[in-house]
Amino acid sequence: MFDPLGALTEAFTSFLFGKVETTRLPVRTSTGQAQAVYLPTAAPGLGDSGVIIGREVYSGKGYIYDPFQLYGQQLPAPHWLVLGESGNGKSALEKTYVLRQLRFRDRQVVVLDAQGEDGVGEWNLIAEELGITPIRLDPTAALNGGIRLNPLDPSITTTGQLALLRTIIEVAMGHGLDERAGFALKVAHAAVLSQYEEVGEAGGGARGPQQPVLSDIVEQLRHPEPASAEAMNVDIDDVRAWGLDVALVLDRLVDGDLRGMFDGPTTAGIDLDAPLIVFDLSHIDRNSIAMPILMAIVGVWLEHTWIRPDRKKRIFLVEEAWHIINSPFVAQLFQRLLKFGRRLGLSFVAVVHHLSDVVDGAAAREAAAILKMASTRTIYAQKADEARATGRVLGLPRWAVEIIPTLTPGIAVWDVNGNVQVVKHLITEAERPLVYTDRAMTESSSLPTDEARALALAADAEAEARAEAIAMERQLRDESSETVA
């Protein structure tokens, strides 16, 4: 129905103030052109509690990360996987992260240092700075007062000792123990413990410290107790034959190339209450069977002597972690250790060069379980093929996979339970001499310090500009086919 009064009012208002509403013709354009209309945005950070890692490349915001602060809110587990080829900044990240974590009074860190320079592990400088003496496991020095860790240390439970003995043997043999060999080992272990209990009750001191050692197990395997055979209604010669291979494997730790490190009482004076504990494994051949055996022994020893319900937050950092994940038996042991993360506040940090080293190895199933527990993944530069494989395994977004091969040293893709960002790691001047351990490659340089620093800053700026350009190119390519009204 026509409203004369309303029409008159509208005409008068339009005459005085102009038309109230204007009619706009639609405009069609590409998102590449229209993006200037919208303000730039950046992904949300991880909060402001924890340690500073660096800054997010695209937004420039500070990047702060702490698994203990994020646990239960943004992280289902506090474990962390660091990937990338050598020379891209993994080592510098680990060291600054530990140094910054140790500023909290309730933090404690154990490092398995598998790399070295100038005859010492690469964590030696940091240990010296903090007044810590590394626990150097060296077969050549073990017989001359070197460090010993006893797999039969009384601080380890009886069940833990037997599990550790089985793991050592299975790693060395490359397969699991059958029932007969397992029975021979069990009765030998029980006999040795019984002998030491009897000596302790009698108050005798003829055997020195009341602590069984591996040579006692080897002796029992060679000469089993008749009572153990009678209990199972088998011949004593059969028990001896079942335990022969086991005895030969353990003999390597007693009188072979690993002698001295594990065949005696645990060295007194190892301070398990120090804020930083460094196990220096740099004198061990990383490609020999000795490394996974060492990992197994140290892992169980720490499980029973270091991890305690005392409200401390603990970090267990392992260099060259593929030695763990690539061995089914050691991987199972560390998989159990990772479960302590929720109950006793343990964050496990594994450093691996290539994911293919573990996912295609003998322990693929165990590796998948460990990777699943790592809710934080940091990926430094990798070749394109390796980056695509890593992206498939870890479920990274396509843009992150494309940018990984272009990353320059110090810049990495961080995936914190699905929150994916590109982060530039920042190192302070005080930290720089402690975290860079490639002196053999750098100390002969003739560049003055100021000039070298200027070149480093220029390289950082160029790397960030390159990353931003790649991100912009990716965004334009993905969105150029879209249109907005």
PDB file of N, CA, C and O in Angstrom, residues 84-132:
ATOM      1  N   GLY A  84      66.765 -32.942  11.029  1.00  0.00           N
ATOM      2  CA  GLY A  84      67.463 -32.061  10.098  1.00  0.00           C
ATOM      3  C   GLY A  84      68.871 -32.522   9.811  1.00  0.00           C
ATOM      4  O   GLY A  84      69.483 -33.246  10.603  1.00  0.00           O
ATOM      5  N   GLU A  85      69.375 -32.107   8.654  1.00  0.00           N
ATOM      6  CA  GLU A  85      70.730 -32.472   8.275  1.00  0.00           C
ATOM      7  C   GLU A  85      71.745 -31.684   9.095  1.00  0.00           C
ATOM      8  O   GLU A  85      71.435 -30.633   9.658  1.00  0.00           O
ATOM      9  N   SER A  86      72.966 -32.186   9.127  1.00  0.00           N
ATOM     10  CA  SER A  86      74.024 -31.545   9.904  1.00  0.00           C
ATOM     11  C   SER A  86      74.292 -30.132   9.401  1.00  0.00           C
ATOM     12  O   SER A  86      74.166 -29.841   8.206  1.00  0.00           O
ATOM     13  N   GLY A  87      74.671 -29.260  10.322  1.00  0.00           N
ATOM     14  CA  GLY A  87      75.055 -27.910   9.959  1.00  0.00           C
ATOM     15  C   GLY A  87      73.914 -26.924   9.838  1.00  0.00           C
ATOM     16  O   GLY A  87      74.132 -25.791   9.375  1.00  0.00           O
ATOM     17  N   ASN A  88      72.715 -27.292  10.276  1.00  0.00           N
ATOM     18  CA  ASN A  88      71.574 -26.390  10.139  1.00  0.00           C
ATOM     19  C   ASN A  88      71.108 -25.788  11.454  1.00  0.00           C
ATOM     20  O   ASN A  88      70.147 -25.017  11.462  1.00  0.00           O
ATOM     21  N   GLY A  89      71.740 -26.161  12.568  1.00  0.00           N
ATOM     22  CA  GLY A  89      71.424 -25.497  13.825  1.00  0.00           C
ATOM     23  C   GLY A  89      70.756 -26.350  14.881  1.00  0.00           C
ATOM     24  O   GLY A  89      70.315 -25.826  15.901  1.00  0.00           O
ATOM     25  N   LYS A  90      70.674 -27.676  14.663  1.00  0.00           N
ATOM     26  CA  LYS A  90      70.046 -28.539  15.678  1.00  0.00           C
ATOM     27  C   LYS A  90      70.801 -28.462  16.997  1.00  0.00           C
ATOM     28  O   LYS A  90      70.207 -28.309  18.062  1.00  0.00           O
ATOM     29  N   SER A  91      72.123 -28.581  16.925  1.00  0.00           N
ATOM     30  CA  SER A  91      72.932 -28.598  18.142  1.00  0.00           C
ATOM     31  C   SER A  91      72.825 -27.278  18.905  1.00  0.00           C
ATOM     32  O   SER A  91      72.697 -27.267  20.131  1.00  0.00           O
ATOM     33  N   ALA A  92      72.861 -26.161  18.190  1.00  0.00           N
ATOM     34  CA  ALA A  92      72.745 -24.864  18.851  1.00  0.00           C
ATOM     35  C   ALA A  92      71.385 -24.719  19.524  1.00  0.00           C
ATOM     36  O   ALA A  92      71.279 -24.169  20.627  1.00  0.00           O
ATOM     37  N   LEU A  93      70.335 -25.207  18.887  1.00  0.00           N
ATOM     38  CA  LEU A  93      69.001 -25.139  19.479  1.00  0.00           C
ATOM     39  C   LEU A  93      68.939 -25.936  20.773  1.00  0.00           C
ATOM     40  O   LEU A  93      68.437 -25.452  21.793  1.00  0.00           O
ATOM     41  N   GLU A  94      69.457 -27.165  20.749  1.00  0.00           N
ATOM     42  CA  GLU A  94      69.406 -28.013  21.943  1.00  0.00           C
ATOM     43  C   GLU A  94      70.135 -27.354  23.109  1.00  0.00           C
ATOM     44  O   GLU A  94      69.636 -27.340  24.249  1.00  0.00           O
ATOM     45  N   LYS A  95      71.309 -26.806  22.830  1.00  0.00           N
ATOM     46  CA  LYS A  95      72.129 -26.272  23.915  1.00  0.00           C
ATOM     47  C   LYS A  95      71.530 -25.006  24.524  1.00  0.00           C
ATOM     48  O   LYS A  95      71.509 -24.847  25.754  1.00  0.00           O
ATOM     49  N   THR A  96      71.065 -24.101  23.677  1.00  0.00           N
ATOM     50  CA  THR A  96      70.437 -22.895  24.236  1.00  0.00           C
ATOM     51  C   THR A  96      69.154 -23.251  24.971  1.00  0.00           C
ATOM     52  O   THR A  96      68.840 -22.641  26.006  1.00  0.00           O
ATOM     53  N   TYR A  97      68.420 -24.233  24.459  1.00  0.00           N
ATOM     54  CA  TYR A  97      67.189 -24.659  25.133  1.00  0.00           C
ATOM     55  C   TYR A  97      67.496 -25.175  26.536  1.00  0.00           C
ATOM     56  O   TYR A  97      66.823 -24.808  27.512  1.00  0.00           O
ATOM     57  N   VAL A  98      68.541 -25.997  26.669  1.00  0.00           N
ATOM     58  CA  VAL A  98      68.913 -26.536  27.977  1.00  0.00           C
ATOM     59  C   VAL A  98      69.396 -25.415  28.899  1.00  0.00           C
ATOM     60  O   VAL A  98      69.005 -25.338  30.073  1.00  0.00           O
ATOM     61  N   LEU A  99      70.255 -24.533  28.386  1.00  0.00           N
ATOM     62  CA  LEU A  99      70.755 -23.440  29.213  1.00  0.00           C
ATOM     63  C   LEU A  99      69.608 -22.573  29.722  1.00  0.00           C
ATOM     64  O   LEU A  99      69.619 -22.130  30.884  1.00  0.00           O
ATOM     65  N   ARG A 100      68.628 -22.316  28.897  1.00  0.00           N
ATOM     66  CA  ARG A 100      67.509 -21.467  29.302  1.00  0.00           C
ATOM     67  C   ARG A 100      66.563 -22.209  30.239  1.00  0.00           C
ATOM     68  O   ARG A 100      65.981 -21.601  31.146  1.00  0.00           O
ATOM     69  N   GLN A 101      66.396 -23.509  30.036  1.00  0.00           N
ATOM     70  CA  GLN A 101      65.558 -24.293  30.954  1.00  0.00           C
ATOM     71  C   GLN A 101      66.172 -24.339  32.344  1.00  0.00           C
ATOM     72  O   GLN A 101      65.448 -24.328  33.353  1.00  0.00           O
ATOM     73  N   LEU A 102      67.486 -24.409  32.418  1.00  0.00           N
ATOM     74  CA  LEU A 102      68.150 -24.535  33.722  1.00  0.00           C
ATOM     75  C   LEU A 102      68.037 -23.266  34.561  1.00  0.00           C
ATOM     76  O   LEU A 102      68.417 -23.266  35.734  1.00  0.00           O
ATOM     77  N   ARG A 103      67.522 -22.193  33.989  1.00  0.00           N
ATOM     78  CA  ARG A 103      67.271 -20.991  34.793  1.00  0.00           C
ATOM     79  C   ARG A 103      66.085 -21.191  35.730  1.00  0.00           C
ATOM     80  O   ARG A 103      65.937 -20.461  36.709  1.00  0.00           O
ATOM     81  N   PHE A 104      65.255 -22.174  35.434  1.00  0.00           N
ATOM     82  CA  PHE A 104      64.171 -22.522  36.355  1.00  0.00           C
ATOM     83  C   PHE A 104      64.739 -23.440  37.441  1.00  0.00           C
ATOM     84  O   PHE A 104      65.466 -24.387  37.152  1.00  0.00           O
ATOM     85  N   ARG A 105      64.389 -23.205  38.668  1.00  0.00           N
ATOM     86  CA  ARG A 105      64.977 -23.965  39.774  1.00  0.00           C
ATOM     87  C   ARG A 105      64.506 -25.406  39.833  1.00  0.00           C
ATOM     88  O   ARG A 105      65.179 -26.254  40.412  1.00  0.00           O
ATOM     89  N   ASP A 106      63.345 -25.692  39.253  1.00  0.00           N
ATOM     90  CA  ASP A 106      62.811 -27.049  39.346  1.00  0.00           C
ATOM     91  C   ASP A 106      63.093 -27.869  38.088  1.00  0.00           C
ATOM     92  O   ASP A 106      62.375 -28.800  37.779  1.00  0.00           O
ATOM     93  N   ARG A 107      64.159 -27.526  37.355  1.00  0.00           N
ATOM     94  CA  ARG A 107      64.516 -28.259  36.137  1.00  0.00           C
ATOM     95  C   ARG A 107      65.794 -29.064  36.363  1.00  0.00           C
ATOM     96  O   ARG A 107      66.703 -28.646  37.085  1.00  0.00           O
ATOM     97  N   GLN A 108      65.849 -30.223  35.706  1.00  0.00           N
ATOM     98  CA  GLN A 108      67.053 -31.052  35.732  1.00  0.00           C
ATOM     99  C   GLN A 108      67.172 -31.746  34.382  1.00  0.00           C
ATOM    100  O   GLN A 108      66.168 -32.203  33.817  1.00  0.00           O
ATOM    101  N   VAL A 109      68.392 -31.808  33.856  1.00  0.00           N
ATOM    102  CA  VAL A 109      68.605 -32.290  32.492  1.00  0.00           C
ATOM    103  C   VAL A 109      69.679 -33.382  32.479  1.00  0.00           C
ATOM    104  O   VAL A 109      70.715 -33.245  33.136  1.00  0.00           O
ATOM    105  N   VAL A 110      69.406 -34.448  31.717  1.00  0.00           N
ATOM    106  CA  VAL A 110      70.411 -35.468  31.408  1.00  0.00           C
ATOM    107  C   VAL A 110      70.622 -35.459  29.901  1.00  0.00           C
ATOM    108  O   VAL A 110      69.658 -35.466  29.126  1.00  0.00           O
ATOM    109  N   VAL A 111      71.879 -35.431  29.492  1.00  0.00           N
ATOM    110  CA  VAL A 111      72.223 -35.418  28.070  1.00  0.00           C
ATOM    111  C   VAL A 111      73.087 -36.633  27.756  1.00  0.00           C
ATOM    112  O   VAL A 111      74.076 -36.895  28.458  1.00  0.00           O
ATOM    113  N   LEU A 112      72.721 -37.388  26.714  1.00  0.00           N
ATOM    114  CA  LEU A 112      73.587 -38.425  26.166  1.00  0.00           C
ATOM    115  C   LEU A 112      74.316 -37.799  24.990  1.00  0.00           C
ATOM    116  O   LEU A 112      73.745 -37.597  23.918  1.00  0.00           O
ATOM    117  N   ASP A 113      75.583 -37.473  25.202  1.00  0.00           N
ATOM    118  CA  ASP A 113      76.397 -36.729  24.231  1.00  0.00           C
ATOM    119  C   ASP A 113      77.189 -37.716  23.387  1.00  0.00           C
ATOM    120  O   ASP A 113      78.208 -38.247  23.825  1.00  0.00           O
ATOM    121  N   ALA A 114      76.735 -37.949  22.161  1.00  0.00           N
ATOM    122  CA  ALA A 114      77.366 -38.970  21.311  1.00  0.00           C
ATOM    123  C   ALA A 114      78.368 -38.388  20.332  1.00  0.00           C
ATOM    124  O   ALA A 114      79.003 -39.134  19.585  1.00  0.00           O
ATOM    125  N   GLN A 115      78.527 -37.054  20.288  1.00  0.00           N
ATOM    126  CA  GLN A 115      79.461 -36.445  19.350  1.00  0.00           C
ATOM    127  C   GLN A 115      80.544 -35.720  20.135  1.00  0.00           C
ATOM    128  O   GLN A 115      80.334 -35.319  21.275  1.00  0.00           O
ATOM    129  N   GLY A 116      81.700 -35.558  19.493  1.00  0.00           N
ATOM    130  CA  GLY A 116      82.786 -34.926  20.224  1.00  0.00           C
ATOM    131  C   GLY A 116      83.752 -34.196  19.320  1.00  0.00           C
ATOM    132  O   GLY A 116      83.729 -34.307  18.099  1.00  0.00           O
ATOM    133  N   GLU A 117      84.654 -33.429  19.957  1.00  0.00           N
ATOM    134  CA  GLU A 117      85.693 -32.669  19.274  1.00  0.00           C
ATOM    135  C   GLU A 117      86.842 -32.475  20.252  1.00  0.00           C
ATOM    136  O   GLU A 117      86.616 -32.246  21.449  1.00  0.00           O
ATOM    137  N   ASP A 118      88.052 -32.596  19.758  1.00  0.00           N
ATOM    138  CA  ASP A 118      89.250 -32.420  20.591  1.00  0.00           C
ATOM    139  C   ASP A 118      89.283 -33.393  21.764  1.00  0.00           C
ATOM    140  O   ASP A 118      89.761 -33.061  22.859  1.00  0.00           O
ATOM    141  N   GLY A 119      88.753 -34.595  21.565  1.00  0.00           N
ATOM    142  CA  GLY A 119      88.829 -35.628  22.584  1.00  0.00           C
ATOM    143  C   GLY A 119      87.779 -35.557  23.660  1.00  0.00           C
ATOM    144  O   GLY A 119      87.808 -36.350  24.597  1.00  0.00           O
ATOM    145  N   VAL A 120      86.846 -34.600  23.566  1.00  0.00           N
ATOM    146  CA  VAL A 120      85.785 -34.492  24.560  1.00  0.00           C
ATOM    147  C   VAL A 120      84.451 -34.341  23.831  1.00  0.00           C
ATOM    148  O   VAL A 120      84.404 -34.023  22.640  1.00  0.00           O
ATOM    149  N   GLY A 121      83.365 -34.561  24.566  1.00  0.00           N
ATOM    150  CA  GLY A 121      82.044 -34.393  23.984  1.00  0.00           C
ATOM    151  C   GLY A 121      81.745 -32.939  23.698  1.00  0.00           C
ATOM    152  O   GLY A 121      82.353 -32.023  24.279  1.00  0.00           O
ATOM    153  N   GLU A 122      80.778 -32.682  22.804  1.00  0.00           N
ATOM    154  CA  GLU A 122      80.496 -31.303  22.425  1.00  0.00           C
ATOM    155  C   GLU A 122      79.742 -30.534  23.503  1.00  0.00           C
ATOM    156  O   GLU A 122      79.568 -29.323  23.396  1.00  0.00           O
ATOM    157  N   TRP A 123      79.265 -31.226  24.541  1.00  0.00           N
ATOM    158  CA  TRP A 123      78.634 -30.539  25.668  1.00  0.00           C
ATOM    159  C   TRP A 123      79.647 -30.203  26.761  1.00  0.00           C
ATOM    160  O   TRP A 123      79.262 -29.718  27.828  1.00  0.00           O
ATOM    161  N   ASN A 124      80.922 -30.450  26.516  1.00  0.00           N
ATOM    162  CA  ASN A 124      81.934 -30.242  27.549  1.00  0.00           C
ATOM    163  C   ASN A 124      82.032 -28.773  27.967  1.00  0.00           C
ATOM    164  O   ASN A 124      82.198 -28.465  29.154  1.00  0.00           O
ATOM    165  N   LEU A 125      81.952 -27.846  26.999  1.00  0.00           N
ATOM    166  CA  LEU A 125      82.054 -26.419  27.339  1.00  0.00           C
ATOM    167  C   LEU A 125      80.921 -25.977  28.250  1.00  0.00           C
ATOM    168  O   LEU A 125      81.134 -25.237  29.215  1.00  0.00           O
ATOM    169  N   ILE A 126      79.714 -26.435  27.959  1.00  0.00           N
ATOM    170  CA  ILE A 126      78.575 -26.062  28.801  1.00  0.00           C
ATOM    171  C   ILE A 126      78.724 -26.657  30.193  1.00  0.00           C
ATOM    172  O   ILE A 126      78.436 -26.010  31.197  1.00  0.00           O
ATOM    173  N   ALA A 127      79.174 -27.922  30.252  1.00  0.00           N
ATOM    174  CA  ALA A 127      79.379 -28.555  31.558  1.00  0.00           C
ATOM    175  C   ALA A 127      80.401 -27.775  32.382  1.00  0.00           C
ATOM    176  O   ALA A 127      80.201 -27.528  33.583  1.00  0.00           O
ATOM    177  N   GLU A 128      81.507 -27.364  31.744  1.00  0.00           N
ATOM    178  CA  GLU A 128      82.520 -26.593  32.453  1.00  0.00           C
ATOM    179  C   GLU A 128      81.962 -25.253  32.941  1.00  0.00           C
ATOM    180  O   GLU A 128      82.257 -24.812  34.052  1.00  0.00           O
ATOM    181  N   GLU A 129      81.168 -24.623  32.108  1.00  0.00           N
ATOM    182  CA  GLU A 129      80.595 -23.326  32.481  1.00  0.00           C
ATOM    183  C   GLU A 129      79.704 -23.455  33.708  1.00  0.00           C
ATOM    184  O   GLU A 129      79.653 -22.550  34.549  1.00  0.00           O
ATOM    185  N   LEU A 130      79.023 -24.590  33.841  1.00  0.00           N
ATOM    186  CA  LEU A 130      78.123 -24.811  34.971  1.00  0.00           C
ATOM    187  C   LEU A 130      78.812 -25.525  36.135  1.00  0.00           C
ATOM    188  O   LEU A 130      78.166 -25.829  37.139  1.00  0.00           O
ATOM    189  N   GLY A 131      80.115 -25.798  36.006  1.00  0.00           N
ATOM    190  CA  GLY A 131      80.839 -26.481  37.074  1.00  0.00           C
ATOM    191  C   GLY A 131      80.499 -27.955  37.185  1.00  0.00           C
ATOM    192  O   GLY A 131      80.577 -28.534  38.282  1.00  0.00           O
ATOM    193  N   ILE A 132      80.140 -28.580  36.072  1.00  0.00           N
ATOM    194  CA  ILE A 132      79.738 -29.993  36.052  1.00  0.00           C
ATOM    195  C   ILE A 132      80.841 -30.828  35.406  1.00  0.00           C
ATOM    196  O   ILE A 132      81.434 -30.425  34.396  1.00  0.00           O
TER     197      ILE A 132
END
